[in-house]
């Protein structure tokens, strides 16, 4: 199953390797990882999305808690939370499909960042589903590059 | 007043009450060694950094204090690694200091630079690279706090040479305050009450005791608990001594080379009460068939240990000593007279024994060491058959008496650990029970023993081979002894003498007692070379992947 875990950590070097090492030592792939400072500059928040069976993920959560530099581990899976990701998509563009691409982008409230003769960079923000369907729709036009920030999430409570 | 980083290091250790450290010098730790020159901290110069780490570990296990070791950067640090991994696997409190190249050179592949933080991450509880001398005192305070509390372990502090030279004001913090680290101590009272209820109703309960009981100092409470409930006790390799091995309710060790009666008791039991143990595969054998009829109560300070390997019915997270104290308040004696009868009949039917003939058998050597030290020596072990025979036949009665590398199984551990233990407990007799393979892995530490006049005794159970591996080849690889015969070993007696120790060779059974008595009278280190039966095996044995009551080699 897929888990979204939000982790508050000390904002200093080395913490990221500790966390990443924990996942890799157990053969886990991190689907996405986003790190940034919180309202308290001495604390960073990591949002980790990982895939694995329930038992192993439970173990990883406990192991995370055990790390000295980790202040709090919040499992958002199953909770009420907002999640967002920002994605930059580079799509091939020509005279025939230009308006179609721009129109789709508009429906997704995506921003056109840079239009060249044969390329367009589109910036889209949203939750998992929105990002997924946007990419699906753009695929037939020819995506040449995708850059994603990784998912960030916040509990609604 | 402003002090240099090196002075702050020494002053902090003093404030921390550190009396002794083990280590080896080098270029980037020169400022620290210079500061140590004027200090009262006893410095034990080992002959290899691995020896320093094991000695610090042995010191910690024997005394319950934190062990401290120090090495230079690069090869000094990498030489420590095996020792640190060994200590961390067995939850031993050790703080290791390593020198590091100048902060400005870190990451440049400078001379003798290695990424200590990266290398030690998976084998330590925590590590620090000190990048500002102002943080040094706090880092040291935190390091000792983390190493010695909760589930203890190794903390590494990497000290760049420029930090050792820079000056700042020295304040040693009164208390460590780490927001991400608040180990639980008291167990949940609701869980404790549930456990007590389960115990009262049980018919075939067994206590399964691990090293956590020794670490938390819960042996006394455990004993009271057993005396009150009369529940039989089995121990892991790490738990030996947590409960007296000679007590009539002791079943000895369980698992791969455990006693037949301990393994039968577990497999037949209706309630396993695990305290400070982690259901290691050497203990459980085939995991899905471990204690198939039993409910499981698991007391451990580390939430990660709970339900990691087996499904636990009543987990209680916290310090074993606190929890046992709370349990004692409520616990009632279950009705288990029939169970005692059953266990007594197993004990009678399958005693822990070996062939008692005129041959010089390794088990006999251990038994005589036990008899002649009146069961009171501190016993360290190497790894392999020697370790298992020591565990089986040196029946330890008190905690911190049996010192062995359980989790990592590190050959070469025993001698340096004995040195550390002897330094921590100068009045005790310390015996390293060794194999002819393992002893050669850190034999250089004989010099450390000689130069510090440490009367450690080493008993090599010399079977001329890497016995434990040979045993597996005999049983599971058609006696194809691939690279396990040590045809060419040094003359251990001459070797001992070359090091300035006393060497004794024993080839006959009838000479064993005399030799041990003689060795015990000698005030310095003694290396005893017992030429034992080469193809003796450790039995009982649970073949890998079998349930623990499917033992081979049980002598009836
Ligand atoms: C550093 C290290 N290398 C290899 C092993 C694998 N190993 C386990 S037991 C053993 C044989 C030990 O031989 P010896 O010290 O002579 O003891 P014996 O089993 O004969 O008593 C070996 C090689 C180990 N545990 N540790």
XYZ file of C-alpha atoms and ligand atoms in Angstrom:
739
model
C 0.000 0.000 0.000
C 0.918 3.619 -0.436
C 1.623 5.780 2.586
C 2.011 9.478 3.062
C 4.125 10.261 6.065
C 4.916 13.700 7.324
C 8.042 13.957 9.431
C 9.275 16.878 11.499
C 13.048 16.865 11.740
C 15.888 18.979 13.082
C 16.907 21.410 10.376
C 20.544 20.431 9.972
C 22.756 18.464 7.656
C 22.878 14.722 7.760
C 19.238 14.225 8.695
C 18.144 13.506 5.155
C 20.738 10.733 4.742
C 19.580 9.193 7.996
C 16.001 9.080 6.816
C 16.821 7.957 3.291
C 19.192 5.302 4.664
C 16.437 3.886 6.778
C 14.210 3.360 3.793
C 16.930 2.006 1.532
C 18.278 -0.411 4.161
C 14.878 -2.085 4.150
C 14.595 -2.213 0.419
C 11.950 0.484 0.215
C 11.546 2.778 -2.640
C 10.601 6.294 -1.746
C 8.081 7.412 -4.381
C 8.464 11.005 -3.495
C 10.189 13.131 -0.924
C 9.818 16.835 -0.325
C 11.739 18.788 2.284
C 11.376 22.347 3.468
C 11.612 24.613 6.452
C 8.545 24.977 8.681
C 7.183 27.997 10.556
C 9.994 27.298 13.032
C 13.281 27.713 11.131
C 15.052 25.114 13.300
C 12.603 22.465 12.122
C 12.120 21.049 8.640
C 9.267 18.987 7.379
C 9.696 16.009 5.129
C 6.747 14.626 3.273
C 7.474 11.082 2.260
C 5.358 8.944 -0.005
C 6.389 5.303 0.027
C 5.027 2.029 -1.152
C 5.244 -1.232 0.750
C 3.308 -3.745 2.791
C 1.600 -2.629 5.953
C 3.902 -4.496 8.325
C 7.113 -3.144 6.848
C 5.755 0.390 6.709
C 4.744 0.103 10.349
C 8.307 -0.929 11.111
C 9.727 1.985 9.127
C 7.520 4.388 11.067
C 8.831 3.008 14.344
C 12.386 3.176 13.073
C 11.857 6.782 12.021
C 10.639 7.575 15.504
C 13.799 6.053 16.865
C 16.077 8.463 15.002
C 17.372 11.134 17.345
C 16.960 14.007 14.878
C 13.354 13.187 14.194
C 10.964 15.161 16.313
C 7.640 13.809 15.170
C 6.269 11.290 12.712
C 2.731 11.806 11.456
C 1.117 9.154 9.314
C -1.391 10.953 7.105
C -2.604 7.830 5.362
C -6.308 7.466 6.012
C -6.497 10.939 7.582
C -8.156 13.958 6.093
C -5.363 15.860 4.370
C -4.635 18.214 1.475
C -1.830 17.245 -0.829
C -0.215 19.105 -3.661
C 2.508 18.669 -6.119
C 3.988 21.010 -8.651
C 5.038 19.543 -11.964
C 6.797 21.032 -14.941
C 5.978 19.301 -18.208
C 7.764 19.959 -21.469
C 5.551 19.157 -24.445
C 6.206 19.198 -28.178
C 4.092 21.808 -29.790
C 3.279 22.662 -33.398
C 0.861 24.856 -35.292
C -1.728 22.098 -35.452
C -2.014 21.362 -31.760
C -0.927 24.648 -30.179
C -4.406 25.869 -29.315
C -5.510 22.459 -28.114
C -2.578 22.220 -25.688
C -3.139 25.721 -24.415
C -6.814 25.053 -23.933
C -6.266 21.849 -21.965
C -3.732 23.632 -19.822
C -6.278 26.290 -19.156
C -8.852 23.762 -17.940
C -6.273 22.375 -15.555
C -5.443 25.882 -14.427
C -1.918 25.151 -15.541
C 0.452 27.973 -16.371
C 2.344 28.258 -19.569
C 5.838 29.050 -18.532
C 7.798 29.268 -21.709
C 6.741 28.897 -25.286
C 9.369 28.163 -27.916
C 8.709 27.325 -31.520
C 8.417 23.612 -31.015
C 8.349 23.301 -27.195
C 6.202 24.526 -24.372
C 6.877 24.264 -20.646
C 3.703 23.914 -18.610
C 3.467 24.287 -14.880
C 0.680 22.403 -13.179
C -0.182 22.142 -9.521
C -2.584 19.781 -7.874
C -3.259 16.605 -6.022
C -2.234 13.196 -7.242
C -5.272 12.579 -9.416
C -5.136 15.891 -11.158
C -1.441 15.548 -11.933
C -1.937 12.033 -13.179
C -4.746 12.904 -15.561
C -2.943 15.975 -16.860
C 0.085 13.890 -17.747
C -2.109 11.236 -19.380
C -3.800 13.820 -21.554
C -0.525 15.434 -22.578
C 1.190 12.169 -23.441
C -0.165 11.851 -27.002
C 1.263 15.279 -27.865
C 4.734 14.081 -26.936
C 6.155 14.812 -23.505
C 9.933 15.226 -23.633
C 10.656 15.940 -19.983
C 8.922 15.940 -16.607
C 10.213 17.511 -13.399
C 8.232 17.033 -10.170
C 8.690 18.626 -6.765
C 7.410 15.636 -4.866
C 4.230 15.631 -2.928
C 3.643 17.885 0.060
C 0.750 17.262 2.391
C -0.971 18.872 5.354
C -3.514 17.383 7.698
C -6.789 19.319 7.768
C -7.277 18.951 11.518
C 37.965 31.432 30.330
C 38.484 30.255 26.796
C 39.631 26.703 26.154
C 40.702 24.920 23.000
C 38.470 22.233 21.573
C 40.956 19.588 22.710
C 40.855 20.896 26.296
C 37.067 21.094 26.153
C 37.063 17.460 25.062
C 39.116 16.430 28.096
C 37.189 18.629 30.541
C 33.869 17.343 29.238
C 34.941 13.746 29.718
C 35.999 14.573 33.258
C 32.644 16.205 33.983
C 31.070 13.107 32.560
C 33.008 11.038 35.096
C 35.038 9.135 32.527
C 37.980 7.369 34.137
C 39.342 5.392 31.258
C 39.426 5.395 27.498
C 40.851 3.077 24.867
C 42.440 4.201 21.658
C 45.207 4.839 19.217
C 46.795 8.109 18.097
C 47.298 9.689 14.683
C 47.827 12.947 12.852
C 44.489 14.682 13.204
C 43.999 13.791 16.869
C 47.347 15.221 17.973
C 45.760 18.195 19.778
C 43.562 15.803 21.790
C 46.458 13.515 22.633
C 48.417 16.549 23.732
C 45.600 17.544 26.081
C 45.367 13.964 27.385
C 49.056 14.086 28.288
C 48.241 16.276 31.307
C 44.968 14.652 32.299
C 44.114 11.995 34.870
C 41.999 10.024 32.463
C 43.589 6.626 32.110
C 44.395 5.988 28.474
C 44.805 2.412 27.325
C 46.815 2.197 24.145
C 45.643 -0.890 22.304
C 47.565 -2.284 19.354
C 44.752 -1.958 16.834
C 41.730 0.330 16.788
C 39.386 -2.651 16.546
C 40.876 -3.751 19.859
C 40.123 -0.323 21.318
C 36.481 -0.490 20.295
C 36.043 -4.036 21.651
C 37.852 -3.118 24.864
C 35.581 -0.115 25.388
C 32.643 -2.440 24.736
C 33.931 -5.097 27.170
C 34.497 -2.411 29.780
C 30.938 -1.167 29.317
C 29.379 -4.636 29.480
C 31.341 -5.577 32.591
C 30.699 -2.353 34.506
C 27.462 -0.920 33.145
C 29.270 2.375 32.507
C 29.760 3.951 29.104
C 32.852 2.749 27.221
C 34.910 5.365 25.420
C 37.292 4.936 22.509
C 39.295 7.302 20.374
C 40.920 6.903 16.969
C 42.389 9.026 14.266
C 40.717 9.785 10.936
C 40.749 7.542 7.854
C 42.186 4.109 8.645
C 41.879 4.711 12.393
C 38.173 5.303 11.985
C 37.611 2.406 9.581
C 39.475 0.067 11.938
C 36.967 0.961 14.655
C 33.963 0.002 12.571
C 33.733 -3.720 13.348
C 33.975 -2.953 17.044
C 31.287 -0.299 16.854
C 28.916 -2.509 14.883
C 29.479 -5.275 17.435
C 28.641 -3.008 20.363
C 25.657 -1.406 18.690
C 24.080 -4.738 17.729
C 24.228 -5.802 21.373
C 22.960 -2.432 22.703
C 26.202 -1.610 24.488
C 26.748 2.029 25.470
C 29.921 3.204 23.725
C 30.933 6.707 22.708
C 33.544 6.696 19.951
C 35.533 9.782 19.049
C 37.245 9.973 15.690
C 39.568 12.611 14.347
C 38.642 14.210 11.066
C 40.486 16.346 8.549
C 40.086 20.128 8.748
C 36.544 21.340 8.152
C 37.733 23.204 5.067
C 39.117 19.999 3.580
C 36.122 17.746 4.235
C 34.886 16.310 0.968
C 38.204 16.903 -0.818
C 39.583 13.363 -0.567
C 42.167 14.837 1.766
C 44.893 12.653 3.237
C 43.310 10.106 5.625
C 39.826 11.406 5.060
C 36.846 9.074 5.188
C 33.186 9.926 5.590
C 32.828 8.758 9.178
C 29.248 9.946 9.433
C 28.253 8.011 6.335
C 30.181 4.904 7.374
C 28.819 4.767 10.897
C 25.194 5.688 10.193
C 23.918 2.130 9.886
C 26.006 0.829 12.798
C 25.387 3.465 15.432
C 22.505 4.830 17.420
C 23.506 8.344 16.463
C 26.470 10.300 15.178
C 27.728 13.876 15.142
C 30.186 15.813 13.049
C 31.240 18.838 15.095
C 31.518 21.827 12.778
C 31.662 24.582 15.367
C 33.725 24.449 18.534
C 30.913 26.254 20.371
C 28.766 23.135 20.053
C 31.414 20.711 21.233
C 30.502 20.481 24.922
C 26.795 20.086 24.159
C 27.506 17.424 21.557
C 29.588 15.445 24.052
C 26.883 15.761 26.709
C 24.243 14.587 24.243
C 26.443 11.764 22.997
C 26.778 10.266 26.460
C 23.107 10.774 27.159
C 22.008 9.047 23.972
C 24.514 6.190 24.308
C 23.448 5.313 27.843
C 19.671 5.794 27.903
C 16.696 4.090 26.292
C 17.989 1.164 24.310
C 21.701 1.920 24.702
C 24.056 1.935 21.757
C 26.979 3.516 20.020
C 27.320 7.251 19.453
C 30.100 8.492 17.200
C 31.531 12.012 17.465
C 33.690 13.088 14.537
C 36.095 15.880 15.476
C 37.855 17.851 12.738
C 41.370 18.858 13.715
C 40.726 22.610 13.420
C 37.839 22.313 15.893
C 40.280 20.764 18.377
C 42.504 23.853 18.098
C 39.930 26.654 18.070
C 38.998 28.287 21.373
C 35.723 29.118 23.017
C 34.164 29.498 26.468
C 33.592 26.225 28.190
C 30.251 25.414 29.804
C 29.313 21.819 30.272
C 25.521 21.506 30.145
C 23.878 20.118 33.296
C 21.353 18.129 31.352
C 20.995 16.886 27.844
C 17.859 18.215 26.240
C 17.078 16.682 22.896
C 13.568 17.311 21.626
C 13.485 14.321 19.291
C 14.689 11.886 21.935
C 12.546 11.040 24.928
C 12.841 7.331 25.676
C 9.871 5.742 27.408
C 10.506 4.359 30.846
C 7.305 3.343 32.590
C 5.154 0.696 31.049
C 1.470 1.229 30.331
C -0.336 0.159 33.475
C -3.365 -1.149 31.579
C -1.123 -3.428 29.552
C 0.655 -4.574 32.693
C -2.663 -5.509 34.282
C -3.687 -7.445 31.191
C -0.372 -9.288 31.272
C -0.729 -10.167 34.929
C -4.180 -11.579 34.270
C -2.864 -13.732 31.464
C -0.067 -14.995 33.691
C -2.436 -15.924 36.514
C -4.504 -18.076 34.165
C -1.618 -19.754 32.388
C -0.840 -23.435 32.739
C 2.512 -23.647 30.972
C 4.244 -20.280 31.166
C 7.921 -19.627 30.339
C 9.989 -16.500 30.869
C 12.209 -15.786 27.881
C 14.911 -13.392 29.049
C 17.250 -11.325 26.902
C 20.075 -8.884 27.402
C 17.620 -6.063 28.099
C 17.153 -7.383 31.622
C 20.867 -7.019 32.313
C 21.073 -3.582 30.708
C 18.160 -2.209 32.705
C 19.375 -3.758 35.952
C 16.178 -5.778 36.297
C 17.807 -9.006 37.512
C 16.785 -8.537 41.132
C 13.200 -7.830 40.171
C 13.194 -10.770 37.824
C 14.363 -13.023 40.610
C 11.638 -11.794 42.937
C 9.159 -12.285 40.155
C 10.286 -15.866 39.592
C 10.317 -16.655 43.264
C 6.779 -15.379 43.533
C 5.381 -17.055 40.438
C 7.683 -20.071 40.064
C 7.680 -19.624 36.311
C 10.676 -21.327 34.683
C 13.236 -19.117 32.967
C 15.181 -19.503 29.755
C 17.740 -17.012 28.538
C 19.261 -15.928 25.264
C 23.013 -15.743 24.797
C 22.807 -12.063 25.734
C 20.605 -12.781 28.715
C 22.897 -15.309 30.407
C 23.475 -14.254 34.005
C 20.304 -12.162 34.138
C 18.894 -15.036 36.180
C 21.138 -17.503 38.043
C 22.061 -20.367 35.732
C 22.278 -22.672 38.745
C 18.769 -21.874 40.012
C 16.415 -24.823 39.842
C 13.957 -22.831 37.747
C 16.635 -21.982 35.173
C 16.324 -23.827 31.879
C 19.589 -22.402 30.577
C 19.866 -21.041 27.075
C 17.268 -21.573 24.341
C 17.513 -21.584 20.572
C 19.906 -23.065 18.055
C 22.294 -24.441 20.659
C 19.987 -24.173 23.620
C 19.140 -26.953 26.013
C 16.612 -29.496 24.843
C 14.416 -28.768 27.866
C 14.368 -25.025 27.209
C 13.368 -25.569 23.603
C 10.711 -28.153 24.471
C 9.343 -25.872 27.163
C 8.964 -22.992 24.719
C 7.366 -25.137 22.034
C 4.911 -26.650 24.488
C 4.139 -23.526 26.483
C 0.852 -21.652 26.526
C 2.426 -18.326 27.510
C 5.792 -16.848 26.610
C 6.809 -13.800 28.616
C 9.649 -12.158 26.713
C 11.609 -9.536 28.604
C 14.325 -7.493 26.902
C 14.677 -9.985 24.081
C 14.026 -9.557 20.385
C 13.020 -12.924 18.917
C 16.235 -13.264 16.945
C 16.298 -16.040 14.352
C 18.998 -17.911 16.286
C 16.464 -18.112 19.114
C 13.203 -18.752 17.323
C 14.281 -21.166 14.616
C 11.479 -21.481 12.053
C 9.516 -18.423 12.952
C 5.980 -19.564 12.037
C 6.383 -22.597 14.250
C 7.847 -20.814 17.244
C 5.855 -21.438 20.428
C 2.801 -22.432 18.385
C 0.404 -22.781 21.326
C 1.502 -19.732 23.267
C 0.203 -16.266 23.801
C 3.070 -13.787 23.881
C 3.747 -10.943 26.284
C 6.645 -8.795 25.113
C 8.350 -6.284 27.373
C 10.927 -4.137 25.596
C 12.183 -0.576 25.654
C 12.425 -0.430 21.885
C 9.068 -0.144 20.125
C 10.805 -1.364 16.955
C 11.454 -4.733 18.585
C 7.746 -5.324 19.189
C 5.931 -7.446 16.620
C 8.952 -7.248 14.332
C 9.429 -11.004 14.103
C 6.471 -12.580 15.879
C 2.979 -11.343 16.517
C 2.751 -10.197 20.099
C -0.489 -10.403 22.114
C 0.431 -7.984 24.873
C 3.222 -5.543 24.098
C 4.556 -3.430 26.957
C 7.012 -0.742 25.941
C 9.335 0.580 28.611
C 12.260 -0.094 30.877
C 12.323 -3.722 32.041
C 13.233 -2.769 35.591
C 10.296 -0.325 35.943
C 7.897 -2.777 34.346
C 8.994 -5.762 36.411
C 8.561 -3.625 39.534
C 5.005 -2.771 38.492
C 4.254 -6.362 37.549
C 5.432 -7.527 40.963
C 2.751 -5.412 42.606
C -0.059 -7.267 40.893
C 1.219 -10.635 39.819
C -0.333 -13.829 41.153
C 1.115 -17.282 41.133
C -0.367 -19.495 38.418
C -1.244 -23.132 39.113
C 1.612 -24.882 37.374
C 2.612 -27.907 39.428
C 1.942 -30.207 36.457
C 4.108 -28.028 34.235
C 6.982 -28.247 36.704
C 6.684 -32.016 36.603
C 6.787 -32.017 32.827
C 9.882 -29.807 32.798
C 11.604 -31.918 35.414
C 11.051 -34.986 33.287
C 12.551 -33.231 30.205
C 15.508 -32.159 32.302
C 16.028 -35.730 33.387
C 15.510 -37.211 29.978
C 17.594 -34.725 27.968
C 20.330 -33.345 30.190
C 22.899 -30.971 28.744
C 25.933 -33.195 28.542
C 28.746 -34.558 26.394
C 30.742 -37.725 26.024
C 32.711 -38.224 29.214
C 35.625 -40.428 28.272
C 39.393 -40.119 28.563
C 39.709 -37.734 25.614
C 40.407 -34.039 26.078
C 37.069 -32.584 25.165
C 36.444 -28.848 24.977
C 33.324 -29.008 27.158
C 35.406 -30.565 29.911
C 37.846 -27.667 29.754
C 35.015 -25.167 30.175
C 33.560 -27.192 33.044
C 36.893 -27.219 34.841
C 37.370 -23.499 34.317
C 33.913 -23.141 35.843
C 34.772 -25.340 38.811
C 38.157 -23.829 39.527
C 36.919 -20.244 39.316
C 33.933 -21.286 41.469
C 31.637 -19.953 38.794
C 32.657 -16.404 39.642
C 34.886 -15.366 36.746
C 33.900 -12.879 34.105
C 33.816 -14.911 30.920
C 34.333 -13.346 27.527
C 34.191 -15.461 24.411
C 35.309 -15.485 20.855
C 32.857 -16.747 18.250
C 32.033 -20.233 17.117
C 31.941 -23.485 19.030
C 34.013 -22.019 21.866
C 31.310 -19.411 22.401
C 28.520 -21.965 22.533
C 30.395 -24.306 24.876
C 31.149 -21.373 27.145
C 27.450 -20.458 27.124
C 26.386 -24.027 27.828
C 28.897 -25.063 30.459
C 29.927 -21.906 32.278
C 26.721 -21.395 34.204
C 26.718 -17.693 34.977
C 24.806 -16.626 38.048
C 25.080 -12.863 37.911
C 24.517 -10.210 35.291
C 27.531 -8.715 33.455
C 29.421 -11.948 33.955
C 29.019 -13.381 30.466
C 30.378 -11.130 27.737
C 29.990 -12.270 24.160
C 29.291 -10.857 20.728
C 25.746 -12.062 20.180
C 24.179 -9.993 17.448
C 27.144 -9.603 15.143
C 29.106 -12.711 16.147
C 32.481 -11.048 15.793
C 35.525 -13.304 15.854
C 38.371 -11.527 17.624
C 36.048 -9.951 20.169
C 36.972 -11.975 23.242
C 40.533 -10.925 24.013
C 40.138 -7.158 23.729
C 36.768 -7.403 25.516
C 38.501 -9.305 28.326
C 41.038 -6.498 28.558
C 38.270 -3.924 28.853
C 36.443 -6.039 31.437
C 39.607 -6.525 33.462
C 40.274 -2.786 33.488
C 36.726 -2.181 34.680
C 36.825 -4.965 37.274
C 40.439 -5.254 38.426
C 39.632 -7.624 41.284
C 37.816 -10.213 39.209
C 39.217 -13.165 37.342
C 38.611 -12.651 33.642
C 38.690 -15.569 31.223
C 38.502 -15.374 27.459
C 37.254 -18.689 26.123
C 38.634 -18.771 22.604
C 39.018 -20.768 19.428
C 42.303 -21.126 17.578
C 40.810 -19.238 14.643
C 39.259 -16.300 16.467
C 42.155 -15.670 18.800
C 44.363 -14.891 15.833
C 42.113 -12.050 14.794
C 43.166 -9.759 17.631
C 46.112 -11.592 19.127
C 48.120 -8.352 19.048
C 46.168 -7.225 22.105
C 48.209 -9.620 24.224
C 50.726 -6.782 24.247
C 48.089 -4.465 25.686
C 47.424 -6.995 28.438
C 51.130 -7.440 29.146
C 51.988 -3.769 29.163
C 49.095 -2.947 31.486
C 49.813 -5.954 33.705
C 46.321 -7.305 33.220
C 45.960 -10.870 34.468
C 43.494 -11.979 31.773
C 43.487 -15.693 31.064
C 42.892 -16.956 27.572
C 41.791 -20.552 27.114
C 42.147 -21.563 23.479
C 39.988 -24.587 22.744
C 42.362 -25.551 19.975
C 40.631 -27.936 17.591
C 42.856 -27.104 14.652
C 39.983 -25.791 12.622
C 37.331 -23.149 12.238
C 35.195 -25.477 14.258
C 31.717 -24.042 13.937
C 31.953 -23.698 10.182
C 33.494 -27.158 9.954
C 30.553 -28.495 11.988
C 28.116 -27.105 9.422
C 30.199 -28.579 6.616
C 30.179 -31.927 8.372
C 26.439 -31.912 8.885
C 25.141 -30.125 5.809
C 27.927 -30.188 3.197
C 28.935 -33.861 3.209
C 32.095 -33.294 5.241
C 33.621 -31.269 2.455
C 35.903 -29.209 4.696
C 36.482 -26.351 2.351
C 39.058 -23.984 3.862
C 38.167 -24.597 7.469
C 41.197 -26.631 8.528
C 43.886 -24.521 10.104
C 46.823 -26.767 9.270
C 49.263 -24.017 9.906
C 48.841 -22.166 13.178
C 51.497 -20.535 15.282
C 52.951 -22.233 18.314
C 50.699 -20.459 20.820
C 53.015 -21.121 23.757
C 55.971 -19.543 22.020
C 53.756 -16.776 20.762
C 52.592 -15.980 24.299
C 56.189 -15.924 25.443
C 57.210 -13.672 22.584
C 54.557 -11.226 23.736
C 55.860 -11.420 27.300
C 52.934 -13.472 28.579
C 52.946 -17.011 29.937
C 52.021 -19.839 27.592
C 50.834 -23.283 28.670
C 50.052 -26.222 26.410
C 47.670 -28.928 27.584
C 47.278 -32.104 25.568
C 45.816 -34.545 28.086
C 42.599 -34.545 30.028
C 44.352 -35.300 33.299
C 46.503 -32.147 33.001
C 43.624 -29.727 32.645
C 42.960 -28.975 36.302
C 46.586 -28.532 37.176
C 47.144 -26.155 34.292
C 44.148 -24.001 35.139
C 45.143 -23.820 38.793
C 48.624 -22.822 37.766
C 47.321 -20.160 35.386
C 45.088 -18.697 38.072
C 48.086 -18.213 40.333
C 50.020 -16.236 37.753
C 49.566 -12.501 38.132
C 49.991 -11.617 34.471
C 48.255 -12.705 31.300
C 48.297 -16.398 30.453
C 47.545 -18.042 27.132
C 46.471 -21.655 27.479
C 46.531 -23.873 24.444
C 44.184 -26.806 25.019
C 44.614 -29.346 22.228
C 41.059 -30.606 22.202
C 39.236 -33.224 20.142
C 39.205 -31.794 16.620
C 35.812 -33.077 15.481
C 33.747 -32.385 18.562
C 30.406 -30.786 17.741
C 28.148 -28.402 19.600
C 24.917 -30.178 20.485
C 22.007 -29.960 20.749
C 21.611 -28.198 17.472
C 18.567 -26.902 15.669
C 19.355 -26.991 11.935
C 18.690 -23.653 10.244
C 15.034 -23.198 9.285
C 13.688 -25.869 11.638
C 11.406 -25.340 14.623
C 13.443 -25.327 17.834
C 12.168 -28.645 19.163
C 13.568 -30.419 16.083
C 17.033 -30.791 17.534
C 19.820 -33.065 16.479
C 22.503 -34.530 18.713
C 20.457 -34.576 21.890
C 22.176 -37.069 24.157
C 19.614 -38.982 26.119
C 35.065 -11.822 11.752
C 34.363 -13.094 11.452
N 34.659 -13.768 10.321
C 34.035 -14.938 10.037
C 33.071 -15.433 10.875
C 32.356 -16.746 10.533
N 32.647 -17.768 11.548
C 31.788 -18.039 12.551
S 32.377 -19.190 13.580
C 33.783 -19.365 12.694
C 34.834 -20.336 13.112
C 35.524 -19.908 14.345
O 36.654 -20.729 14.524
P 37.416 -20.756 15.884
O 37.698 -19.391 16.367
O 38.595 -21.649 15.747
O 36.358 -21.338 16.911
P 35.684 -22.787 17.021
O 34.383 -22.720 16.302
O 36.621 -23.769 16.433
O 35.502 -22.941 18.482
C 33.765 -18.533 11.585
C 34.850 -18.476 10.570
C 32.767 -14.671 12.026
N 31.827 -15.036 12.881
N 33.436 -13.529 12.302
